[in-house]
XYZ file of C-alpha atoms in Angstrom:
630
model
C -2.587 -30.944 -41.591
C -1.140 -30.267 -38.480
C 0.807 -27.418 -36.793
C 1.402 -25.187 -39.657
C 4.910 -22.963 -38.565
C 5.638 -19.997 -41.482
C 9.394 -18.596 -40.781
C 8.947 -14.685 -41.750
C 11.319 -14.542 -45.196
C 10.633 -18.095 -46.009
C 7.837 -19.184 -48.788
C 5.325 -21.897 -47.821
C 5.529 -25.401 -49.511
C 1.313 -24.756 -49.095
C 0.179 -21.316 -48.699
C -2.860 -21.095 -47.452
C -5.702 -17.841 -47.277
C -5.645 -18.020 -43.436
C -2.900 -17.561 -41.423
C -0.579 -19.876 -39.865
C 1.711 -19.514 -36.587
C 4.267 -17.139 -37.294
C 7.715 -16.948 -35.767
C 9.924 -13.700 -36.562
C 13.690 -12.793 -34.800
C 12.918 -16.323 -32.433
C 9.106 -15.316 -31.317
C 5.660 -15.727 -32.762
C 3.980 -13.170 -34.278
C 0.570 -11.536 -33.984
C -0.838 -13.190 -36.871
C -4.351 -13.941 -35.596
C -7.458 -12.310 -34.491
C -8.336 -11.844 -30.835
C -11.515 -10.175 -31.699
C -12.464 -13.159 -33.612
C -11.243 -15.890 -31.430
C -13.038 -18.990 -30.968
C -14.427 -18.767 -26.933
C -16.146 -22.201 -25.411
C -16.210 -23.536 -22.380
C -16.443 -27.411 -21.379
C -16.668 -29.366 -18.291
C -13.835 -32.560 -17.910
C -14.595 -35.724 -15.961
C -11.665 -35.809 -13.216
C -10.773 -39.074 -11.748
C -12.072 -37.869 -7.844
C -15.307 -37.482 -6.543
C -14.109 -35.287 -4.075
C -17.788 -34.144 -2.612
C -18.913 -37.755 -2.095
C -22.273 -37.475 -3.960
C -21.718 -40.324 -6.163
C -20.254 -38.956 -9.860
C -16.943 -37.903 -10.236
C -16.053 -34.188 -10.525
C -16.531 -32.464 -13.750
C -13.901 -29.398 -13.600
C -14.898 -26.256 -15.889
C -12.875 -25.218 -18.491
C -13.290 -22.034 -20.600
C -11.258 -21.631 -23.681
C -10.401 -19.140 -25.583
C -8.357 -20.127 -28.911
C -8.003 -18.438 -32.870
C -10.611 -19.011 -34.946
C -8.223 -21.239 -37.406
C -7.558 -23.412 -34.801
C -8.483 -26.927 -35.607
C -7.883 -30.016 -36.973
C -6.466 -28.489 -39.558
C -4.263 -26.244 -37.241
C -3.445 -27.287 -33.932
C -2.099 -25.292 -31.565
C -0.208 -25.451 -28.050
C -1.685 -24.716 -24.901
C -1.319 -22.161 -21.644
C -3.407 -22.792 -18.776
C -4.407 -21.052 -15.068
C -6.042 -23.060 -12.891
C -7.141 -21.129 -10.040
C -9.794 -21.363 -7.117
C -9.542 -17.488 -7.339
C -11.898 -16.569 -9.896
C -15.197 -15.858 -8.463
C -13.322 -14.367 -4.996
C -10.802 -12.900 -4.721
C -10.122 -12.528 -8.625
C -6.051 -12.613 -10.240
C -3.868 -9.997 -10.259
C -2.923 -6.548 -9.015
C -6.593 -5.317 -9.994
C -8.286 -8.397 -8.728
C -9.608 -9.399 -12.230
C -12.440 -12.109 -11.980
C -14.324 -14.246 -14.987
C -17.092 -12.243 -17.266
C -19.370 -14.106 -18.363
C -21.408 -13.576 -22.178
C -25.514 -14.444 -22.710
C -24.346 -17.976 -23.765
C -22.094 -18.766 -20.625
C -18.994 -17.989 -22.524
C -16.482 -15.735 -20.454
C -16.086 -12.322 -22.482
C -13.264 -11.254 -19.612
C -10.605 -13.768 -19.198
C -8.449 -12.501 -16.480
C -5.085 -11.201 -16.283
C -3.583 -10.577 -20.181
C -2.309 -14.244 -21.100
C -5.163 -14.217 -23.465
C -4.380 -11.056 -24.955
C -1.294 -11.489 -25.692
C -0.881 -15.324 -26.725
C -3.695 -16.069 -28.628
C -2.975 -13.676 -31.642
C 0.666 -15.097 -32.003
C -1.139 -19.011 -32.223
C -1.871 -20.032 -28.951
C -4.855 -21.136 -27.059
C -5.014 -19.609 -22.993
C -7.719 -22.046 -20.926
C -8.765 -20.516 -17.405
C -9.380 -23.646 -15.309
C -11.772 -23.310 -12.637
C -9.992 -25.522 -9.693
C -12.232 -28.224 -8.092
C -15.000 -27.295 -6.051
C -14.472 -23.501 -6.701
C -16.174 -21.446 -8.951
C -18.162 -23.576 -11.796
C -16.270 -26.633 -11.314
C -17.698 -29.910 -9.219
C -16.515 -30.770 -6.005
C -15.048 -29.465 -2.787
C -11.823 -27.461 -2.189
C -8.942 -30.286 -1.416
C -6.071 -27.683 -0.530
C -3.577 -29.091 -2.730
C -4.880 -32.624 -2.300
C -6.138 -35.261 -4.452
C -9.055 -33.417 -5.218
C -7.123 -30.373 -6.267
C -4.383 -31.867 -8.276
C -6.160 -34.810 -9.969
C -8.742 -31.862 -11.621
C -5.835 -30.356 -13.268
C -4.428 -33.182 -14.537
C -7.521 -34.209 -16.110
C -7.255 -31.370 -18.084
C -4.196 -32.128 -19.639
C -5.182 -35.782 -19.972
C -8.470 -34.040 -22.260
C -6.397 -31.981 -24.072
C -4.331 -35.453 -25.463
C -6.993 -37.540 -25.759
C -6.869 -39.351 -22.208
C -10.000 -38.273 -20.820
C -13.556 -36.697 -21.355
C -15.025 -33.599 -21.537
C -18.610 -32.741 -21.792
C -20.161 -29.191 -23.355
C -23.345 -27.965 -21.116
C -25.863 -30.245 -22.706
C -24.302 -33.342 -21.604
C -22.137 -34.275 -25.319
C -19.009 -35.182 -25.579
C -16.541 -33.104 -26.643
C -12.781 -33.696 -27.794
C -9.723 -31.291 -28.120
C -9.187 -31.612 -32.092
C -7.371 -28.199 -32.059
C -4.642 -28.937 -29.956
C -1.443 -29.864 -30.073
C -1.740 -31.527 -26.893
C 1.399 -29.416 -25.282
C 0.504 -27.703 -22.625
C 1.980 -25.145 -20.329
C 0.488 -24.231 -16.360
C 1.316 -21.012 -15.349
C 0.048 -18.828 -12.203
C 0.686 -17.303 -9.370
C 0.225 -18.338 -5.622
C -2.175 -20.638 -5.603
C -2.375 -20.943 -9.085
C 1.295 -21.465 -9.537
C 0.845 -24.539 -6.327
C -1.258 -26.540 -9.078
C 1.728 -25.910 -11.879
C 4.019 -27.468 -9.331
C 1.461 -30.009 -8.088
C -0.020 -31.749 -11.639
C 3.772 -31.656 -13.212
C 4.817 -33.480 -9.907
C 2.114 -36.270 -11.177
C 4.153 -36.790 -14.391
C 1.391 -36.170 -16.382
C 2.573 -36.547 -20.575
C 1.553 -33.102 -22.499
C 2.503 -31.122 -19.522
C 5.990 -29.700 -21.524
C 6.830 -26.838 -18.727
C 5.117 -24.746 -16.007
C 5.969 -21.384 -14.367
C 4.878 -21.365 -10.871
C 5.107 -17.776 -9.488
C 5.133 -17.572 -5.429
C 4.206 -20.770 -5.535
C 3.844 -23.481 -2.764
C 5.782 -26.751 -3.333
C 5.157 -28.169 -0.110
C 1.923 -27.243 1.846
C 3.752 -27.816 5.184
C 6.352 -25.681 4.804
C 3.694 -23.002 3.712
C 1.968 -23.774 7.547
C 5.240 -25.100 9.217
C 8.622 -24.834 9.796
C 10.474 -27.534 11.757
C 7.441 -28.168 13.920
C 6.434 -24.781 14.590
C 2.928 -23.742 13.432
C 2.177 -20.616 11.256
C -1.565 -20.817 11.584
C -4.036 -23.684 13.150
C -7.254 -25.067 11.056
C -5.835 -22.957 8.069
C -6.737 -25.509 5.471
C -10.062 -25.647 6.523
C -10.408 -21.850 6.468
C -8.494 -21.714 3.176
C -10.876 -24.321 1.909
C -14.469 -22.393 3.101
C -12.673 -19.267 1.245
C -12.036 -20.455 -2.031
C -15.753 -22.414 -1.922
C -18.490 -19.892 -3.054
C -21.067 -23.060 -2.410
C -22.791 -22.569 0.741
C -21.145 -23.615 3.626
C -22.906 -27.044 4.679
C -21.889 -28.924 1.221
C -18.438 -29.552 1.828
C -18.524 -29.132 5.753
C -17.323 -33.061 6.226
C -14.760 -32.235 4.125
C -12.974 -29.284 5.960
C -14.208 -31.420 8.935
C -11.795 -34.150 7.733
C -8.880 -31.617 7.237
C -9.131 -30.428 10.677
C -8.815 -33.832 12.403
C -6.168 -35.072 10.298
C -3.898 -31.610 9.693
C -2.099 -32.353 12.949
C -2.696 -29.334 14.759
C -1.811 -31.146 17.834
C 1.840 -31.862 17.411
C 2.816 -29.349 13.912
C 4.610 -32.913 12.649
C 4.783 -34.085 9.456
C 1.990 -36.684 8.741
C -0.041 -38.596 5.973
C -2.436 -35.412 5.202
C 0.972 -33.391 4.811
C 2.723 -35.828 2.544
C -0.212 -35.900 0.186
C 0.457 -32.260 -0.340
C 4.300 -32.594 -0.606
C 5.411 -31.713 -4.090
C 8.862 -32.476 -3.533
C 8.879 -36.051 -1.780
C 5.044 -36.459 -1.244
C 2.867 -39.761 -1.157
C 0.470 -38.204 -4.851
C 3.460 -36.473 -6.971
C 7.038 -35.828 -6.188
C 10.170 -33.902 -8.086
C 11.552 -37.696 -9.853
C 8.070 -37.740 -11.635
C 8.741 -33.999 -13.575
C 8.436 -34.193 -16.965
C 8.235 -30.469 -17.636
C 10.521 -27.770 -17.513
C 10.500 -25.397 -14.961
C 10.462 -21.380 -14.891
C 10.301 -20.444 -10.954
C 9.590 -17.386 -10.075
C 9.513 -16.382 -6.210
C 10.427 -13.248 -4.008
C 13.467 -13.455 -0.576
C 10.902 -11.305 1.134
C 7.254 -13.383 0.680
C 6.433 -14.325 4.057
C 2.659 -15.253 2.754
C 4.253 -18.389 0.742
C 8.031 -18.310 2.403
C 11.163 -18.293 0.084
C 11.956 -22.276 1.389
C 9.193 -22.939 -0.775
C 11.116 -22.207 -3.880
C 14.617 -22.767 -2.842
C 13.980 -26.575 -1.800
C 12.112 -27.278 -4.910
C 14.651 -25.026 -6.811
C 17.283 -27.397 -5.399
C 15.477 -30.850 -5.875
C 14.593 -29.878 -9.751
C 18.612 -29.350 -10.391
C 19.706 -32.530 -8.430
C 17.684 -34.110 -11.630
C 18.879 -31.808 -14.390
C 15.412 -30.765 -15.338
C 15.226 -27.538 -17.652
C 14.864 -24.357 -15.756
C 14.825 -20.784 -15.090
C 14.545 -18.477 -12.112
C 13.718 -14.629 -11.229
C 14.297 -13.633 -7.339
C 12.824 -10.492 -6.400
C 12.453 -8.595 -3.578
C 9.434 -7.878 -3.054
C 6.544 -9.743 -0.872
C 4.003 -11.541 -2.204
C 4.031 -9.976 -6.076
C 3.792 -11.344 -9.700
C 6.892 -10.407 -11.960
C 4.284 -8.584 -14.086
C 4.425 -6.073 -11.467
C 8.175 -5.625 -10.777
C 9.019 -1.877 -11.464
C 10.741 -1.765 -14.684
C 10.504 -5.486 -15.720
C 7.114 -5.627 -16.871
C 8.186 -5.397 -20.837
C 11.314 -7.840 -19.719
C 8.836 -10.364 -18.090
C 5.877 -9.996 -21.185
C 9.118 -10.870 -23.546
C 10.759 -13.507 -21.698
C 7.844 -15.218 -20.879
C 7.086 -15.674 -24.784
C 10.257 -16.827 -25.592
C 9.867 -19.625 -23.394
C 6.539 -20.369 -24.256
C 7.971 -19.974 -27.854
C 10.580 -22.608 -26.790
C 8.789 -25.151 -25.469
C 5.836 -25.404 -26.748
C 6.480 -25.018 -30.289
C 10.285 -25.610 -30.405
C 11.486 -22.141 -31.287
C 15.099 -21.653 -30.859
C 15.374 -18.479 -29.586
C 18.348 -19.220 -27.327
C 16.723 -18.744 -24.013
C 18.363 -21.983 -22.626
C 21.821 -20.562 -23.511
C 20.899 -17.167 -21.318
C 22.115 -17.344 -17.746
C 19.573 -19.621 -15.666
C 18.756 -16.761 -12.873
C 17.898 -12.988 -12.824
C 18.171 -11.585 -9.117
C 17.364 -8.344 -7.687
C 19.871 -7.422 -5.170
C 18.623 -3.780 -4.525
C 15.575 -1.961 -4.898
C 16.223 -1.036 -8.943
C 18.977 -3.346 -9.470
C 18.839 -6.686 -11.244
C 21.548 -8.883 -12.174
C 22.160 -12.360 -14.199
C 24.112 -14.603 -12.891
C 24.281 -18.694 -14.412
C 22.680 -20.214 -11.614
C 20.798 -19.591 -7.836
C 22.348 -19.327 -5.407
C 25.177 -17.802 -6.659
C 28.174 -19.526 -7.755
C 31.487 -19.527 -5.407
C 29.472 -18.509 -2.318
C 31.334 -19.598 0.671
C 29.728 -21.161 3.493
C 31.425 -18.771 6.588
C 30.663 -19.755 10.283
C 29.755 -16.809 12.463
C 30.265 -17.533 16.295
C 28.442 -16.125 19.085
C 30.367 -15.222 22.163
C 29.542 -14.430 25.612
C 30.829 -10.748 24.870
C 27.759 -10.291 22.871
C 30.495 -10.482 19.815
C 30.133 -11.975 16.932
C 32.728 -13.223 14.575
C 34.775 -16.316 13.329
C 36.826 -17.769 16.127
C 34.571 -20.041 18.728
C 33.957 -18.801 22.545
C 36.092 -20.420 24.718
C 35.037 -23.890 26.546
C 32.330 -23.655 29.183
C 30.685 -20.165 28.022
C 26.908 -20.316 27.612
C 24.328 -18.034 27.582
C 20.465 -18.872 28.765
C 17.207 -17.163 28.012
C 13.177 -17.973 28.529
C 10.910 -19.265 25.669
C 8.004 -16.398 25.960
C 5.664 -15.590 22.934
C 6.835 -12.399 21.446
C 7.191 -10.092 18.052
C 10.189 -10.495 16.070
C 10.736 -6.345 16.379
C 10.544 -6.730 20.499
C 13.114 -9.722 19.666
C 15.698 -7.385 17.724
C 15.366 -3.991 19.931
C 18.149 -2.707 22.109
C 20.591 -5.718 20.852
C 23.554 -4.403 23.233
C 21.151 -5.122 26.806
C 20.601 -8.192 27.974
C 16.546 -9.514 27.956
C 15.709 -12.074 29.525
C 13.047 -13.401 26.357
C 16.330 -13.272 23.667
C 20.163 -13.774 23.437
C 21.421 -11.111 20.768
C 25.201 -11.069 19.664
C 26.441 -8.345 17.042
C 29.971 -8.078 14.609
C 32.053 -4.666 14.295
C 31.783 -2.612 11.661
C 32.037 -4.626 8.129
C 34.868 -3.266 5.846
C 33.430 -4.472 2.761
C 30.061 -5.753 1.159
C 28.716 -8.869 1.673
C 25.934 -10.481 0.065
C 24.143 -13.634 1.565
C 22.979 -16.104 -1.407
C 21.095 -19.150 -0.332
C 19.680 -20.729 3.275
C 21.977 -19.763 6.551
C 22.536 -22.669 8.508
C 21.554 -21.976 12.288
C 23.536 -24.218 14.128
C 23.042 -25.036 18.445
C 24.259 -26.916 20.981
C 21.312 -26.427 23.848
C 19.953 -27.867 26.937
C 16.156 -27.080 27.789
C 14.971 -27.734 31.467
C 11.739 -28.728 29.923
C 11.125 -31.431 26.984
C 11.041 -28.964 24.707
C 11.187 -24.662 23.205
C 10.153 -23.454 20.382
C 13.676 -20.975 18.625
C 13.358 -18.170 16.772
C 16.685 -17.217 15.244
C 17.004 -13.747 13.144
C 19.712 -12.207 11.333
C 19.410 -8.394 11.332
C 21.791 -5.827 9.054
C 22.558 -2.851 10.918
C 23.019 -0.066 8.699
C 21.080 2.972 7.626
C 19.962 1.983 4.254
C 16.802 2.555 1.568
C 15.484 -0.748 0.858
C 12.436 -2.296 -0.661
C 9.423 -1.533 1.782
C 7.760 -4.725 0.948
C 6.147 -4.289 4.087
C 4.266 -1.786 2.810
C 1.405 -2.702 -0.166
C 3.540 -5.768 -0.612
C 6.367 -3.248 -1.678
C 4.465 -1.958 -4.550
C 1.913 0.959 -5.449
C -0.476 0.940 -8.239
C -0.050 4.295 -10.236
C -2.415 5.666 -12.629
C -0.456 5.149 -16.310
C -1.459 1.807 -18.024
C 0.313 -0.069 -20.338
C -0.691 -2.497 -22.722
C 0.616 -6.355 -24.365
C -1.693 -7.461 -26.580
C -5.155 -7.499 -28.152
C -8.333 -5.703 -26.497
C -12.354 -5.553 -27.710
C -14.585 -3.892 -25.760
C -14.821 -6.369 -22.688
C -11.557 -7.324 -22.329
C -8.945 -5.115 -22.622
C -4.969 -5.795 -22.724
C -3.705 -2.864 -20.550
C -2.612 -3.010 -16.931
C -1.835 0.257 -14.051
C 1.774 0.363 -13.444
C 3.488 0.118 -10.248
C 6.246 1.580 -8.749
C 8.601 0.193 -5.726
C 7.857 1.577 -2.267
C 10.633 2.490 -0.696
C 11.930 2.929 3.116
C 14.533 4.355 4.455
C 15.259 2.986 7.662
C 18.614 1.739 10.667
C 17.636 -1.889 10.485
C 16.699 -4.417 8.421
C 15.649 -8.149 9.490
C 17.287 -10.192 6.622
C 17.178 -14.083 7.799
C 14.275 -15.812 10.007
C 14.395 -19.423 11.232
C 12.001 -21.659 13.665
C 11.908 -24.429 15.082
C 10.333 -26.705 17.268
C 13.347 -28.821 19.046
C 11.337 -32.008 19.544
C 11.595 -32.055 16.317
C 15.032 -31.027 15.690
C 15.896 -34.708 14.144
C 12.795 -35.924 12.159
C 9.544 -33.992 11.221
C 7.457 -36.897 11.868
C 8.654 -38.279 14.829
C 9.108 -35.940 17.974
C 12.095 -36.399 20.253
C 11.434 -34.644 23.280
C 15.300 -33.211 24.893
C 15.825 -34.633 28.534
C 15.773 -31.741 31.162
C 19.386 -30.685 31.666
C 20.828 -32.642 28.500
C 22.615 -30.587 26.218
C 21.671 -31.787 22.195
C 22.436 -30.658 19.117
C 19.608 -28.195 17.113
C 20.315 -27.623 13.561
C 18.387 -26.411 10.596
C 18.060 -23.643 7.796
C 16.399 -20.216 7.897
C 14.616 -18.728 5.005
C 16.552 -18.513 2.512
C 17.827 -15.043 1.133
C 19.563 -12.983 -1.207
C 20.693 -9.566 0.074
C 24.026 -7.356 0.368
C 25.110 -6.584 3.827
C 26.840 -2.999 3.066
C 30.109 -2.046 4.258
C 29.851 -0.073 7.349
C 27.038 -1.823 8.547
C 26.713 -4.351 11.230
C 25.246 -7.879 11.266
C 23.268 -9.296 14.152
C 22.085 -12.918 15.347
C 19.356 -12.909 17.532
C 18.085 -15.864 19.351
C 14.535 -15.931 21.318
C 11.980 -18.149 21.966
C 8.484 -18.206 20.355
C 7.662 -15.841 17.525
C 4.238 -14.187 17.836
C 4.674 -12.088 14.711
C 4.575 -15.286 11.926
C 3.749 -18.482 14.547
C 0.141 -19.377 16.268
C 2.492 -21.023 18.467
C 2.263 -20.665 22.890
C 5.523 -20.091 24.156
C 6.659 -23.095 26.258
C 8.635 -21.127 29.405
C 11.515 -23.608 29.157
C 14.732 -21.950 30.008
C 17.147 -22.526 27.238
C 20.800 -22.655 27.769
C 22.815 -21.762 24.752
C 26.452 -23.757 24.517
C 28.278 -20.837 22.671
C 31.545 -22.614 22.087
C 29.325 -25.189 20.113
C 27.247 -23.286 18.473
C 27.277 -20.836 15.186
C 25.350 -19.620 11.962
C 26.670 -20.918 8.268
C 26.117 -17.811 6.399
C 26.506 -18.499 2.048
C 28.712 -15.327 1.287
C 29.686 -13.260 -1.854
C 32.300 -10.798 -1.432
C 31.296 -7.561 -3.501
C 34.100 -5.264 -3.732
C 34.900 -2.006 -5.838
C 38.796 -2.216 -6.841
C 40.723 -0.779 -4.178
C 39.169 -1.900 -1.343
C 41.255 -3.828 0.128
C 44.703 -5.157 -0.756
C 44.240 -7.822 -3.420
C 45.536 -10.910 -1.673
C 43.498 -11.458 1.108
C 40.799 -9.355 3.466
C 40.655 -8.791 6.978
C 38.456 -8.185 9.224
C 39.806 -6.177 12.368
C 36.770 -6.788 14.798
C 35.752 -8.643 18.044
C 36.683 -11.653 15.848
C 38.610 -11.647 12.608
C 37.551 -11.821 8.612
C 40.592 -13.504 7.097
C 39.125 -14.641 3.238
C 40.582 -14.768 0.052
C 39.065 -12.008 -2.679
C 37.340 -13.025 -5.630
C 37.367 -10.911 -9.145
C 35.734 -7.905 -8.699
C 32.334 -9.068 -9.929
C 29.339 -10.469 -8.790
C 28.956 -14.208 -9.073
């Protein structure tokens, strides 16, 4: 037989002596026995031979799955695939592989295993290409990469071929052949990048600060983050030694385009969303995202531009937005049982067709303070309201446009984002800064603010920084600090342990800073390239043009009584590898502005209920929502 499902309070047609997958109240059930569970490992042929020595990669592949899996039983599949697991290890406590006498792992990282494979599931650790026991050499999200991970799910349903360690063929009779990818960073890129193939079996992924388009993770708009990072990234994750894949990195670094930061061939192979090996129309899976407004390892455009792409074609999905910096849901303060539970249901859902009603929840979950969460039925939120902030020559900032003919000019010098936003009411000659009064109610920003110039360069080009800064005394998360977590001593426990692998995990709790400022919105770009990635357009000396794109995006309140800020500079030493060009850059105020997506959050009383105004150096005059948050 096949998948055998038992409903708790229903009788079998065919009851059996072992057990079958057990679903209870819309979730499986720990029927099975972790202690006993089957653990193998095999190698699968991928379709690259990405070290050039004349076989194609064989990608390892250790298993762990219940004993009465088989043909008799079949059961679905999660998978992390990871270059991670003989470096750096997975998770908060940097868990790597343990291997048994026979080559078996007795420590699967992280507690997927644990927890899954007693309620019917089997949990495969996937050791990416090149990395760890796997053939090959590190592609950095390239052919290499992503072609080893779909060859995985091509084994699993009978598509390709996997060999055990003495060279015999070995098929994947105990499967279902649906398949979930799952992972963070890294991990969570190859989720995005194999389901962006279209590969069948693949039924939904959960990439967790996860990269969907390897230039935006190393650019923005032209500007570079860091130079040769591929190639570093790629001698990292490689625990060969260093001369076997040397013509590869070799490769990266001549065709990366360190030169100009524009979008080429090498980048569009690593494109998720529009790229030349996978792109968002080829998705068959659904999608859980998970990403954090203040991860400036892999930045929030990451998510938000695949988030958008995935809903332009309906495909099934979910998102959590956190606050944090780069940090797993598994170690949000207080969501940890929330995450374990959610997590199963949709696993539960899609993979074995439980309806549980997780579709008919509300698509997003977003912290908007340091221990407050909210749903809401989509991200961004609902009804926000795309306001345009103008900069005057004042130093104001508000709604009505400086008048005709006011500009204001400052130098493109290399400096930190904190020199960028100090002393906002002098005048520097590296920055332009330009503040609002005092805000009579909150407002929260929900999505991408727009930064939009009008500026003439006396050089072909500058590289812009553009911040938005809250003004305000306020505790917030201090995910500058430890990512804005610490690890406590307490542990906690989901699922199954034996004596080498245990299910329980330290806790964390939030760090926390109290501070007068808060830098809430970054942007860069390079303005050669303010009209195509690809194809540089230097601006004639003198020539006013028009420089528009979007910052990070964000979700964050702006309280009342605060202040907001837009500072403009030059080039940004604290996240670019960029050299500061020296042009002068001439700012065309009455032509230029910010598109900020606003929520009003009031408390009743407020304000009067028909409109709200804003008596400042410019005027607030918007109509008031419910009192609720959208």
């Amino acid at each position: 037989m096949g998948l055998a499902l038992v409903m708790v309070g229903a009788t079998p047609a065919h009851a059996t002596a072992e057990p079958g997958i057990t679903i209870d109240r819309g979730r499986t059930q720990p029927v099975f026995s972790y202690a006993d569970a089957i653990r193998e490992h095999v190698y699968v042929e991928s379709s690259v031979d990405s070290d050039a020595d004349g076989r194609l990669d064989r990608v390892r592949v250790d298993i762990i799955r219940p004993r009465e899996s088989g043909p008799g039983l079949k059961v679905p599949v999660i998978i992390d695939e990871s270059p991670y697991y003989d470096n750096s290890g997975r998770g908060n406590e940097a868990e790597r592989k343990v291997y048994d006498a026979d080559g078996n792992l007795a420590k699967f990282p992280l507690f997927y295993d644990n927890y899954f494979v007693p309620r019917g599931y089997a949990v495969l650790n996937v050791d990416m290409s090149g990395t760890a026991r796997s053939d090959g050499c590190p592609d950095v999200g390239g052919r290499g990469d992503v072609l080893g991970g779909k060859a995985v799910i091509d084994w699993l349903n009978g598509r390709a071929t996997a060999y055990r360690a003495d060279g015999t063929t070995v098929t994947a009779d105990w499967t279902t052949g649906r398949a979930a990818m799952i992972g963070k960073s890294y991990d969570g890129t190859l989720a995005n990048a194999v389901a962006a193939t279209g590969v069948e079996g693949l039924e939904t992924i959960v990439p967790i600060s996860a990269i969907s388009s390897w230039y935006k993770y190393q650019r923005s708009n032209g500007v570079i983050y860091n130079r040769d990072y591929m190639s570093w990234l790629a001698r990292y994750i490689d625990t060969d030694p260093a001369a076997k894949c040397a013509t590869v990195r070799a490769r990266m670094d001549a065709e990366d385009g360190d030169d100009t930061g524009d979008y080429n061939p090498f980048w569009a192979e690593r494109d998720y969303i529009a790229g030349s090996l996978g792109d968002v129309t080829r998705v068959r899976a659904s999608v859980f995202v998970v990403h954090t407004v203040n991860d400036l390892n892999v930045k929030p455009d990451n998510f938000s531009k695949w988030w958008q792409a995935l809903a332009e074609r309906n495909v099934p999905r979910k998102i959590w937005v956190g606050q944090y910096q780069h940090v797993d849901p598994f170690d949000f303060e207080g969501r940890r049982d929330i995450w374990v539970d959610t997590l199963h249901r949709w696993f539960d859902h899609w993979l074995l067709g439980v309806e549980n009603g997780i579709m008919r929840e509300p698509r997003a979950d977003v912290q908007i303070g340091p221990d407050r969460w909210i749903t809401q039925r989509d991200w961004p939120a609902p009804f926000t309201m795309k306001v345009p902030f103008r900069p005057a020559a004042d130093g104001s900032l508000g709604l009505l446009p400086a008048r005709k003919g006011q500009t204001a000019t400052f130098t493109d010098i290399r400096q930190s984002e904190d020199a960028m936003i100090a002393d906002v009411g002098t005048a520097k000659p590296g920055r332009i800064a330009f503040t609002t009064g005092v805000l009579p109610l909150d407002l929260r920003l929900s999505g991408s603010p727009v930064i939009d110039l009008r500026v003439a360069l006396d050089r072909p080009t500058a590289n812009l920084t553009a911040l938005l800064v809250d003004f305000g005394e306020e505790t917030r998360v201090d995910w500058r600090r430890g990512q804005g977590i610490t690890t406590v001593a307490e542990e906690d426990c989901h699922g199954e342990s034996t004596a080498t692998d245990d299910a329980c995990y330290r806790k964390v709790v939030t760090n926390l800073a109290t501070r007068p400022l808060e830098i809430v919105g970054r942007g860069w770009i390079d303005v050669q390239n303010r009209d195509s990635l690809s194809e540089p357009s230097p601006l004639p000396a003198g020539t006013y043009g028009k420089v528009k794109w979007e910052a990070l995006p964000q979700d964050y309140i702006f309280k009342k009584g605060h202040r907001l800020a837009l500072v403009i500079g030059g080039t940004d030493s604290t996240y670019s590898d960029e050299a500061a060009t020296g042009a002068n850059v001439t700012v065309d105020l009455a032509k230029s502005r910010v598109l900020l997506p606003l929520v009003l959050v009031m408390q009743l009383g407020d304000l009067p209920k028909d409109k709200a105004r804003w008596h400042g150096p410019r005027q607030l005059d918007l109509p008031v929502p419910d009192n609720r948050f959208f």
